Short mmCIF file of C-alpha atoms in Angstrom, two decimals:
data_model
loop_
_atom_site.label_atom_id
_atom_site.label_comp_id
_atom_site.label_asym_id
_atom_site.label_seq_id
_atom_site.Cartn_x
_atom_site.Cartn_y
_atom_site.Cartn_z
CA UNK A 1339 0.00 0.00 0.00
CA UNK A 1340 1.14 3.57 -0.61
CA UNK A 1341 0.43 6.98 0.92
CA UNK A 1342 2.27 9.96 -0.53
CA UNK A 1343 2.04 13.30 1.24
CA UNK A 1344 3.18 16.35 -0.71
CA UNK A 1345 2.49 20.07 -0.93
CA UNK A 1346 0.29 19.49 -3.98
CA UNK A 1347 -2.00 17.04 -2.19
CA UNK A 1348 -2.36 13.61 -0.65
CA UNK A 1349 -2.54 10.49 -2.78
CA UNK A 1350 -2.55 6.84 -1.98
CA UNK A 1351 -3.96 3.42 -2.65
CA UNK A 1352 -7.32 2.51 -1.19
CA UNK A 1353 -7.40 -0.08 1.61
CA UNK A 1354 -5.05 -1.33 4.28
CA UNK A 1355 -4.09 0.11 7.64
CA UNK A 1356 -4.24 3.87 8.38
CA UNK A 1357 -1.01 5.48 7.30
CA UNK A 1358 -0.24 2.73 4.79
CA UNK A 1359 -2.77 3.90 2.19
CA UNK A 1360 -5.48 6.50 1.69
CA UNK A 1361 -7.75 5.17 4.44
CA UNK A 1362 -10.87 6.96 5.73
CA UNK A 1363 -8.89 7.96 8.84
CA UNK A 1364 -6.16 9.51 6.70
CA UNK A 1365 -8.77 11.36 4.65
CA UNK A 1366 -10.37 12.77 7.81
CA UNK A 1367 -7.02 13.95 9.17
CA UNK A 1368 -5.88 15.77 6.03
CA UNK A 1369 -9.28 17.27 5.21
CA UNK A 1370 -9.57 18.51 8.80
CA UNK A 1371 -6.16 20.18 8.52
CA UNK A 1372 -7.08 21.72 5.18
CA UNK A 1373 -10.38 23.04 6.58
CA UNK A 1374 -8.51 24.61 9.48
CA UNK A 1375 -6.11 26.26 7.04
CA UNK A 1376 -8.98 27.55 4.89
CA UNK A 1377 -10.95 28.95 7.81
CA UNK A 1378 -7.99 30.73 9.44
CA UNK A 1379 -9.92 31.51 12.63
CA UNK A 1380 -13.25 32.25 10.92
CA UNK A 1381 -16.33 30.35 11.98
CA UNK A 1382 -17.48 29.68 8.41
CA UNK A 1383 -15.94 28.97 5.03
CA UNK A 1384 -17.09 27.48 1.72
CA UNK A 1385 -15.31 24.71 -0.20
CA UNK A 1386 -16.14 23.15 -3.60
CA UNK A 1387 -15.73 19.37 -3.91
CA UNK A 1388 -15.54 17.57 -7.26
CA UNK A 1389 -14.38 14.08 -8.24
CA UNK A 1390 -13.44 11.88 -11.15
CA UNK A 1391 -15.28 8.60 -11.77
CA UNK A 1392 -12.88 6.11 -10.17
CA UNK A 1393 -14.66 3.42 -8.17
CA UNK A 1394 -13.50 4.69 -4.76
CA UNK A 1395 -14.85 8.16 -5.54
CA UNK A 1396 -18.19 7.85 -3.76
CA UNK A 1397 -16.60 6.58 -0.57
CA UNK A 1398 -13.91 9.26 -0.57
CA UNK A 1399 -16.46 11.96 -1.40
CA UNK A 1400 -18.70 10.94 1.51
CA UNK A 1401 -15.80 11.08 3.98
CA UNK A 1402 -14.51 14.41 2.61
CA UNK A 1403 -17.91 16.12 2.62
CA UNK A 1404 -18.79 14.82 6.08
CA UNK A 1405 -15.46 15.94 7.47
CA UNK A 1406 -15.83 19.42 6.01
CA UNK A 1407 -19.29 19.68 7.54
CA UNK A 1408 -17.88 18.54 10.86
CA UNK A 1409 -15.31 21.33 10.63
CA UNK A 1410 -18.09 23.90 10.12
CA UNK A 1411 -17.36 24.32 6.40
CA UNK A 1412 -20.20 24.74 3.88
CA UNK A 1413 -19.78 22.44 0.88
CA UNK A 1414 -20.73 22.93 -2.75
CA UNK A 1415 -20.73 19.33 -4.04
CA UNK A 1416 -20.40 19.25 -7.85
CA UNK A 1417 -19.84 15.46 -7.76
CA UNK A 1418 -18.60 14.05 -11.10
CA UNK A 1419 -16.56 16.87 -12.61
CA UNK A 1420 -13.23 17.41 -14.33
CA UNK A 1421 -10.32 18.96 -12.47
CA UNK A 1422 -10.58 22.21 -14.48
CA UNK A 1423 -14.34 22.30 -13.91
CA UNK A 1424 -13.78 22.14 -10.15
CA UNK A 1425 -11.14 24.87 -10.37
CA UNK A 1426 -13.52 27.13 -12.27
CA UNK A 1427 -16.36 26.38 -9.84
CA UNK A 1428 -14.28 27.65 -6.90
CA UNK A 1429 -14.08 31.15 -8.36
CA UNK A 1430 -17.66 31.08 -9.69
CA UNK A 1431 -18.90 30.22 -6.19
CA UNK A 1432 -16.58 32.78 -4.58
CA UNK A 1433 -15.52 29.87 -2.39
CA UNK A 1434 -12.57 29.81 -0.03
CA UNK A 1435 -11.07 26.71 -1.60
CA UNK A 1436 -11.70 23.41 -3.31
CA UNK A 1437 -10.84 19.72 -3.07
CA UNK A 1438 -10.55 17.58 -6.19
CA UNK A 1439 -10.86 13.84 -5.60
CA UNK A 1440 -8.69 12.35 -8.30
CA UNK A 1441 -5.46 10.42 -8.64
CA UNK A 1442 -5.13 11.80 -12.17
CA UNK A 1443 -3.41 9.24 -14.44
CA UNK A 1444 -2.79 6.69 -11.66
CA UNK A 1445 -4.53 3.27 -11.86
CA UNK A 1446 -7.95 2.65 -10.30
CA UNK A 1447 -6.67 1.50 -6.89
CA UNK A 1448 -5.39 5.04 -6.30
CA UNK A 1449 -7.24 8.17 -5.23
CA UNK A 1450 -6.11 11.57 -3.99
CA UNK A 1451 -7.05 14.87 -2.41
CA UNK A 1452 -5.89 17.79 -4.56
CA UNK A 1453 -6.16 21.01 -2.60
CA UNK A 1454 -7.08 24.40 -4.09
CA UNK A 1455 -6.97 27.98 -2.82
CA UNK A 1456 -9.68 30.63 -3.26
CA UNK A 1457 -8.47 31.31 -6.82
CA UNK A 1458 -9.11 27.70 -7.84
CA UNK A 1459 -5.35 27.09 -8.08
CA UNK A 1460 -3.18 24.54 -6.32
CA UNK A 1461 -1.75 25.56 -2.96
CA UNK A 1462 1.67 27.15 -2.91
CA UNK A 1463 4.57 25.22 -1.40
CA UNK A 1464 4.37 27.32 1.76
CA UNK A 1465 0.62 26.77 2.19
CA UNK A 1466 0.91 23.08 1.40
CA UNK A 1467 3.59 22.64 4.05
CA UNK A 1468 1.34 24.39 6.58
CA UNK A 1469 -1.51 21.96 5.88
CA UNK A 1470 0.83 18.95 6.21
CA UNK A 1471 2.17 20.27 9.51
CA UNK A 1472 -1.37 20.75 10.85
CA UNK A 1473 -2.27 17.19 9.84
CA UNK A 1474 0.83 15.75 11.48
CA UNK A 1475 0.05 17.57 14.75
CA UNK A 1476 -3.72 16.94 14.69
CA UNK A 1477 -3.99 20.74 14.99
CA UNK A 1478 -7.71 21.09 14.40
CA UNK A 1479 -11.01 21.28 16.28
CA UNK A 1480 -14.46 20.30 15.08
CA UNK A 1481 -17.50 22.56 15.08
CA UNK A 1482 -20.30 22.56 17.65
CA UNK A 1483 -23.62 21.07 16.54
CA UNK A 1484 -25.17 24.47 15.76
CA UNK A 1485 -22.18 25.40 13.58
CA UNK A 1486 -21.96 22.32 11.34
CA UNK A 1487 -21.51 22.99 7.64
CA UNK A 1488 -24.21 22.66 4.99
CA UNK A 1489 -24.14 20.82 1.65
CA UNK A 1490 -25.43 22.18 -1.66
CA UNK A 1491 -25.43 20.09 -4.82
CA UNK A 1492 -24.68 21.73 -8.18
CA UNK A 1493 -23.56 20.77 -11.70
CA UNK A 1494 -20.90 22.94 -13.36
CA UNK A 1495 -20.37 21.05 -16.63
CA UNK A 1496 -22.54 23.36 -18.74
CA UNK A 1497 -21.02 26.42 -17.08
CA UNK A 1498 -17.51 25.20 -17.96
CA UNK A 1499 -18.43 24.45 -21.58
CA UNK A 1500 -20.03 27.87 -22.00
CA UNK A 1501 -16.90 29.47 -20.56
CA UNK A 1502 -14.84 27.66 -23.21
CA UNK A 1503 -17.21 28.76 -25.99
CA UNK A 1504 -16.91 32.37 -24.83
CA UNK A 1505 -13.14 32.44 -25.42
CA UNK A 1506 -12.49 34.83 -28.29
CA UNK A 1507 -10.04 32.48 -30.03
CA UNK A 1508 -12.51 29.56 -30.02
CA UNK A 1509 -14.00 29.78 -33.53
CA UNK A 1510 -17.16 27.68 -33.47
CA UNK A 1511 -18.20 28.73 -36.98
CA UNK A 1512 -14.87 27.66 -38.46
CA UNK A 1513 -15.09 24.31 -36.67
CA UNK A 1514 -18.65 23.74 -37.95
CA UNK A 1515 -17.59 24.63 -41.49
CA UNK A 1516 -14.65 22.22 -41.34
CA UNK A 1517 -17.09 19.36 -40.56
CA UNK A 1518 -14.51 17.33 -38.67
CA UNK A 1519 -15.01 13.71 -37.71
CA UNK A 1520 -13.56 13.37 -34.21
CA UNK A 1521 -12.71 10.30 -32.13
CA UNK A 1522 -12.34 10.44 -28.35
CA UNK A 1523 -11.15 8.04 -25.66
CA UNK A 1524 -12.10 9.20 -22.16
CA UNK A 1525 -10.88 6.07 -20.30
CA UNK A 1526 -14.23 5.47 -18.52
CA UNK A 1527 -14.11 8.59 -16.39
CA UNK A 1528 -15.62 12.09 -16.31
CA UNK A 1529 -14.37 12.96 -19.80
CA UNK A 1530 -17.11 10.66 -21.07
CA UNK A 1531 -19.66 13.02 -19.53
CA UNK A 1532 -18.23 16.35 -20.63
CA UNK A 1533 -16.42 15.83 -23.96
CA UNK A 1534 -19.44 14.69 -26.01
CA UNK A 1535 -21.29 17.79 -24.78
CA UNK A 1536 -18.30 20.01 -25.58
CA UNK A 1537 -17.92 18.62 -29.10
CA UNK A 1538 -21.63 19.05 -29.81
CA UNK A 1539 -21.45 22.65 -28.58
CA UNK A 1540 -18.47 23.25 -30.88
CA UNK A 1541 -20.49 22.08 -33.85
CA UNK A 1542 -18.87 18.67 -34.32
CA UNK A 1543 -21.53 16.44 -35.87
CA UNK A 1544 -19.46 13.35 -36.72
CA UNK A 1545 -17.68 11.43 -33.99
CA UNK A 1546 -16.48 8.07 -32.70
CA UNK A 1547 -16.49 7.41 -28.96
CA UNK A 1548 -14.30 4.93 -27.05
CA UNK A 1549 -14.56 4.17 -23.33
CA UNK A 1550 -16.99 7.00 -22.58
CA UNK A 1551 -19.10 5.25 -19.94
CA UNK A 1552 -18.01 6.81 -16.64
CA UNK A 1553 -17.71 3.58 -14.65
CA UNK A 1554 -14.27 4.27 -13.20
CA UNK A 1555 -13.11 0.86 -14.38
CA UNK A 1556 -10.46 2.04 -16.80
CA UNK A 1557 -10.36 0.14 -20.10
CA UNK A 1558 -6.58 0.58 -20.26
CA UNK A 1559 -3.79 2.19 -18.26
CA UNK A 1560 -5.21 5.71 -17.82
CA UNK A 1561 -2.04 7.68 -18.54
CA UNK A 1562 -2.50 9.13 -22.07
CA UNK A 1563 0.86 8.04 -23.50
CA UNK A 1564 1.43 6.10 -26.78
CA UNK A 1565 1.72 2.58 -25.33
CA UNK A 1566 -1.73 2.96 -23.73
CA UNK A 1567 -3.52 4.34 -26.79
CA UNK A 1568 -3.45 1.38 -29.17
CA UNK A 1569 -7.25 1.07 -29.49
CA UNK A 1570 -7.90 4.61 -30.67
CA UNK A 1571 -4.76 4.53 -32.80
CA UNK A 1572 -6.03 1.40 -34.58
CA UNK A 1573 -9.44 3.01 -35.05
CA UNK A 1574 -7.87 6.12 -36.58
CA UNK A 1575 -5.66 4.06 -38.89
CA UNK A 1576 -8.78 2.66 -40.60
CA UNK A 1577 -9.40 6.11 -42.05
CA UNK A 1578 -12.36 8.49 -42.15
CA UNK A 1579 -11.54 10.31 -38.88
CA UNK A 1580 -9.82 13.70 -38.88
CA UNK A 1581 -8.46 13.83 -35.33
CA UNK A 1582 -8.47 11.85 -32.11
CA UNK A 1583 -8.43 13.21 -28.55
CA UNK A 1584 -7.51 11.24 -25.43
CA UNK A 1585 -7.74 12.56 -21.87
CA UNK A 1586 -6.76 11.23 -18.46
CA UNK A 1587 -9.40 10.45 -15.78
CA UNK A 1588 -9.66 14.04 -14.51
CA UNK A 1589 -9.38 15.67 -17.97
CA UNK A 1590 -6.51 18.09 -17.38
CA UNK A 1591 -4.16 16.34 -19.84
CA UNK A 1592 -4.77 16.08 -23.59
CA UNK A 1593 -3.16 13.74 -26.10
CA UNK A 1594 -3.84 14.11 -29.83
CA UNK A 1595 -3.91 11.36 -32.46
CA UNK A 1596 -3.27 12.09 -36.15
CA UNK A 1597 -5.72 11.06 -38.86
CA UNK A 1598 -3.48 8.11 -39.83
CA UNK A 1599 -3.35 6.73 -36.28
CA UNK A 1600 0.11 8.09 -35.50
CA UNK A 1601 0.81 10.06 -32.34
CA UNK A 1602 0.84 13.83 -32.52
CA UNK A 1603 3.05 13.49 -29.40
CA UNK A 1604 1.82 14.80 -26.05
CA UNK A 1605 4.77 17.22 -25.92
CA UNK A 1606 3.31 18.93 -28.98
CA UNK A 1607 -0.19 19.51 -27.57
CA UNK A 1608 0.96 22.75 -25.92
CA UNK A 1609 3.16 23.58 -28.92
CA UNK A 1610 0.24 23.48 -31.39
CA UNK A 1611 -2.18 25.31 -29.12
CA UNK A 1612 0.44 27.95 -28.32
CA UNK A 1613 1.16 28.37 -32.03
CA UNK A 1614 -2.49 29.25 -32.61
CA UNK A 1615 -2.65 31.60 -29.62
CA UNK A 1616 0.59 33.35 -30.62
CA UNK A 1617 -0.67 33.85 -34.17
CA UNK A 1618 -3.47 35.93 -32.67
CA UNK A 1619 -1.94 37.30 -29.45
CA UNK A 1620 1.58 38.69 -29.05
CA UNK A 1621 3.13 37.48 -25.84
CA UNK A 1622 5.29 35.13 -23.82
CA UNK A 1623 5.06 31.42 -22.99
CA UNK A 1624 6.09 29.12 -20.14
CA UNK A 1625 6.48 25.38 -19.70
CA UNK A 1626 8.51 23.37 -17.21
CA UNK A 1627 12.17 22.44 -17.53
CA UNK A 1628 11.37 18.90 -18.69
CA UNK A 1629 9.15 19.99 -21.60
CA UNK A 1630 10.16 20.13 -25.25
CA UNK A 1631 12.31 22.92 -26.65
CA UNK A 1632 9.84 23.10 -29.57
CA UNK A 1633 7.71 25.64 -27.68
CA UNK A 1634 10.72 27.91 -27.23
CA UNK A 1635 11.39 27.77 -30.98
CA UNK A 1636 7.76 28.53 -31.89
CA UNK A 1637 7.53 31.33 -29.33
CA UNK A 1638 10.69 33.08 -30.48
CA UNK A 1639 9.64 32.74 -34.13
CA UNK A 1640 6.45 34.62 -33.22
CA UNK A 1641 8.36 37.40 -31.43
CA UNK A 1642 7.69 36.27 -27.87
CA UNK A 1643 9.91 35.17 -25.01
CA UNK A 1644 9.94 31.65 -23.62
CA UNK A 1645 10.70 30.89 -19.97
CA UNK A 1646 11.14 27.53 -18.24
CA UNK A 1647 9.76 26.92 -14.75
CA UNK A 1648 10.43 24.24 -12.17
CA UNK A 1649 8.41 21.06 -12.67
CA UNK A 1650 4.90 21.19 -11.18
CA UNK A 1651 1.75 23.01 -12.26
CA UNK A 1652 1.90 25.51 -9.39
CA UNK A 1653 5.44 26.48 -10.44
CA UNK A 1654 4.41 26.92 -14.08
CA UNK A 1655 1.44 29.08 -13.07
CA UNK A 1656 3.63 31.24 -10.80
CA UNK A 1657 6.11 31.83 -13.61
CA UNK A 1658 3.33 32.54 -16.12
CA UNK A 1659 2.00 35.28 -13.86
CA UNK A 1660 5.50 36.69 -13.34
CA UNK A 1661 6.27 37.05 -17.06
CA UNK A 1662 2.70 37.75 -18.19
CA UNK A 1663 2.53 34.65 -20.40
CA UNK A 1664 -0.44 34.42 -22.77
CA UNK A 1665 -0.21 30.62 -22.90
CA UNK A 1666 1.70 27.94 -21.05
CA UNK A 1667 1.51 24.46 -19.66
CA UNK A 1668 3.41 21.21 -19.44
CA UNK A 1669 4.75 18.73 -21.96
CA UNK A 1670 2.48 16.01 -20.58
CA UNK A 1671 -0.42 17.43 -22.58
CA UNK A 1672 -1.34 20.15 -20.09
CA UNK A 1673 -2.61 23.42 -21.59
CA UNK A 1674 -2.90 26.47 -19.31
CA UNK A 1675 -4.67 29.42 -20.96
CA UNK A 1676 -5.01 32.44 -18.62
CA UNK A 1677 -7.83 33.88 -20.74
CA UNK A 1678 -9.87 31.02 -19.24
CA UNK A 1679 -8.16 30.23 -15.91
CA UNK A 1680 -4.78 29.29 -14.47
CA UNK A 1681 -5.11 25.52 -14.61
CA UNK A 1682 -4.46 22.69 -17.07
CA UNK A 1683 -7.64 22.23 -19.08
CA UNK A 1684 -8.18 19.64 -21.82
CA UNK A 1685 -11.53 21.25 -22.81
CA UNK A 1686 -9.76 24.50 -23.61
CA UNK A 1687 -7.03 22.54 -25.40
CA UNK A 1688 -9.53 20.72 -27.63
CA UNK A 1689 -11.46 23.88 -28.52
CA UNK A 1690 -8.33 25.87 -29.39
CA UNK A 1691 -6.76 22.97 -31.32
CA UNK A 1692 -9.89 22.41 -33.43
CA UNK A 1693 -10.04 26.17 -34.14
CA UNK A 1694 -6.37 26.07 -35.18
CA UNK A 1695 -6.92 23.02 -37.39
CA UNK A 1696 -9.98 24.60 -39.01
CA UNK A 1697 -8.03 27.73 -39.90
CA UNK A 1698 -4.98 25.84 -41.16
CA UNK A 1699 -7.09 23.63 -43.45
CA UNK A 1700 -4.60 20.77 -43.28
CA UNK A 1701 -4.41 17.26 -41.88
CA UNK A 1702 -3.21 16.80 -38.31
CA UNK A 1703 -0.12 14.91 -39.49
CA UNK A 1704 0.67 17.80 -41.87
CA UNK A 1705 0.29 20.31 -39.05
CA UNK A 1706 2.70 18.30 -36.91
CA UNK A 1707 5.35 18.53 -39.64
CA UNK A 1708 5.27 22.34 -39.49
CA UNK A 1709 6.85 22.27 -36.01
CA UNK A 1710 10.52 21.74 -35.07
CA UNK A 1711 11.17 18.03 -34.65
CA UNK A 1712 12.46 16.87 -31.28
CA UNK A 1713 12.51 13.57 -29.42
CA UNK A 1714 12.61 13.04 -25.65
CA UNK A 1715 14.18 10.04 -23.94
CA UNK A 1716 13.19 9.29 -20.33
CA UNK A 1717 15.52 7.30 -18.09
CA UNK A 1718 16.49 6.90 -14.43
CA UNK A 1719 19.60 6.22 -12.40
CA UNK A 1720 19.23 3.99 -9.34
CA UNK A 1721 21.78 4.91 -6.70
CA UNK A 1722 22.78 3.39 -3.38
CA UNK A 1723 20.82 4.78 -0.40
CA UNK A 1724 24.19 5.90 1.00
CA UNK A 1725 24.76 8.29 -1.92
CA UNK A 1726 24.20 12.00 -1.25
CA UNK A 1727 22.13 12.78 -4.35
CA UNK A 1728 22.25 16.56 -3.80
CA UNK A 1729 26.03 16.48 -3.62
CA UNK A 1730 26.17 14.46 -6.84
CA UNK A 1731 24.00 17.03 -8.63
CA UNK A 1732 26.32 19.82 -7.45
CA UNK A 1733 29.25 17.93 -8.98
CA UNK A 1734 27.31 17.52 -12.23
CA UNK A 1735 26.66 21.26 -12.30
CA UNK A 1736 30.38 21.92 -11.87
CA UNK A 1737 31.28 19.34 -14.52
CA UNK A 1738 29.14 21.11 -17.14
CA UNK A 1739 29.80 24.69 -16.00
CA UNK A 1740 30.84 25.67 -19.54
CA UNK A 1741 27.29 24.96 -20.78
CA UNK A 1742 24.07 26.79 -19.89
CA UNK A 1743 23.03 25.21 -16.58
CA UNK A 1744 19.73 25.80 -14.74
CA UNK A 1745 19.44 24.62 -11.15
CA UNK A 1746 16.00 25.81 -10.00
CA UNK A 1747 14.80 22.18 -10.09
CA UNK A 1748 17.57 19.63 -10.17
CA UNK A 1749 20.13 20.34 -12.88
CA UNK A 1750 19.29 21.08 -16.52
CA UNK A 1751 22.11 21.32 -19.04
CA UNK A 1752 21.28 23.10 -22.29
CA UNK A 1753 23.51 22.26 -25.23
CA UNK A 1754 23.24 23.99 -28.62
CA UNK A 1755 20.96 21.38 -30.20
CA UNK A 1756 19.87 19.34 -27.19
CA UNK A 1757 19.41 19.25 -23.41
CA UNK A 1758 19.37 16.91 -20.45
CA UNK A 1759 17.48 17.41 -17.18
CA UNK A 1760 18.39 15.58 -13.96
CA UNK A 1761 15.91 15.56 -11.06
CA UNK A 1762 16.13 13.61 -7.85
CA UNK A 1763 13.22 11.68 -6.40
CA UNK A 1764 11.92 12.90 -3.05
CA UNK A 1765 11.19 9.36 -1.87
CA UNK A 1766 13.93 7.15 -3.36
CA UNK A 1767 17.68 7.32 -4.17
CA UNK A 1768 16.85 7.88 -7.82
CA UNK A 1769 17.78 10.54 -10.37
CA UNK A 1770 15.32 10.89 -13.24
CA UNK A 1771 17.00 11.74 -16.53
CA UNK A 1772 15.14 13.47 -19.36
CA UNK A 1773 17.03 14.27 -22.54
CA UNK A 1774 15.94 15.82 -25.84
CA UNK A 1775 17.52 16.06 -29.27
CA UNK A 1776 16.56 16.11 -32.95
CA UNK A 1777 16.45 12.30 -33.11
CA UNK A 1778 15.71 9.59 -30.57
CA UNK A 1779 19.13 8.07 -31.14
CA UNK A 1780 20.80 11.37 -30.26
CA UNK A 1781 18.58 11.85 -27.20
CA UNK A 1782 19.34 8.36 -25.93
CA UNK A 1783 23.10 8.77 -26.54
CA UNK A 1784 23.07 12.08 -24.66
CA UNK A 1785 21.24 10.45 -21.75
CA UNK A 1786 23.67 7.51 -21.74
CA UNK A 1787 26.72 9.80 -21.75
CA UNK A 1788 25.45 12.02 -18.94
CA UNK A 1789 24.27 9.04 -16.88
CA UNK A 1790 27.78 7.58 -17.12
CA UNK A 1791 29.19 10.85 -15.80
CA UNK A 1792 26.68 10.88 -12.92
CA UNK A 1793 27.47 7.31 -11.94
CA UNK A 1794 31.19 8.08 -11.99
CA UNK A 1795 30.72 11.18 -9.83
CA UNK A 1796 28.54 9.24 -7.38
CA UNK A 1797 31.46 6.92 -6.66
CA UNK A 1798 33.85 9.73 -5.74
#
C-alpha cells in the first residue's frame, strides 16, 4: 500500500491500515487540517468538492464532505466533474477553496485529495507545508452542533463548456464549417460526460467514442501516452476520422492522435495550441524544464519570449504570472490558458486545437510537420541509499559549467541542439533523466553519456 504526502495534495492506494494507504482515517485527518487552514480563525468557510469517476470516488467523497461539515465548512458538491471544472467552480462560487478527488493518471486503486486555494489554483509550497504540519500535529477542532456545515449540490459542466465557448479564439463557426469527424477516448471517467457535450457545442456532428461510460473501471492504463492508446490509434488508422483526442481520468491532460493513427506526441499539444494563440496574441510562454524545446522555438519565431519553470503546475502558473505569459503548460499534454483560468484544461485545449486546425485547413499529421522536430528520452539512475544525491548534482553542475546550466529544479544542461534534465526523487535514491535532441538516437546517446558521468561522480 502507498500513501504519498506532498504540498500538492495527498494520494494513496485505497485499503489497508491507516497510514499505509489513503484510508478513511487519513482522509479525515488531512481534510480537517485543510479546513482549518482555509478557515484561518473564521467560523465559516465554503469549499467546492468535485471528483473523477474512479470506483473509490463515492466513498472518498462521503468522507470528505462529512469531514468538512464537521469542521463547520459549507460544501458545494459538484460530484462528477473534471479537475478544471472544479477549479472554475471555486471562483464562480466565490468559495474559499476546493478539493478535487482524483489520482489523475494513476490506476484505479489510487485516489487523492488535490487542494485548491480561493483562486481555484493549487496551494503554494508554503501553504501546502502548513496543511501537512497541521495534519501531522492533529492541529484542528471540530465545530459545535449548531455550527456544522451545509451541503449544496450543483452541476458545473454546462457552465464550464459555456466558458470555453466564450473564449475569443474559439472559432465555433470555423469548426462547424470544417465538418470534422472526431474520435475520443475518455478512459471510462468524467471525460465521457463532458467531452461529447463540448464537441456538440463546438459544432462537431461526426464522432467516434471509445470508453466514454463513466464507470471508473479504466479500459486501459489511464495515462495518455502512446503505449496505452493502441485502441484509438487502430481506429484512426482505418481512415475516415480527422483527429483523435484522449484525456486522463480528470481531464486536465490532452493527447492528440493524427488522422493516420500516429501520435501527434503529447509534448506537442501545448506547442500546437500555443502556435495558434501566438498567431493571434503577441506574448510570452512558459512550460517546465522537462518539456520540449519546440515551444521555445515557436515562441521566439512569433516574437515572444519563452521561460522555463520548475516542474509542477503551481510552479508553471507562478512563472506565467510573473512574465505575463499568454499561454503555457506542461509537456504532458497540459494546456494552461489564462484567458480562461490558471489551470491545465483539456476542454480549452480541444477547442483551441480544433479552431487552429480549421483555420490551417490541413491534416493533423501535416500540421505536426510544421513544427521543429524533437525527441525526448526518459531514463532513471538507481543509486545506493548511501549516496548523497544533492552532492552528486552539485558535482554535475560543476562538470558542465561551460554549458548553460539551470538549477531551480535539479540540474538542466542546455547544449546547442539538445538538453538533459536531472531531477532527484523525493522518496527514493533515484535521479530521473530526461534528454531531448533532434532524433531519438541522439537523445538516448546524450542520456547515456550524462548518466555515465553521474554514476562516476557518485562513486567519488
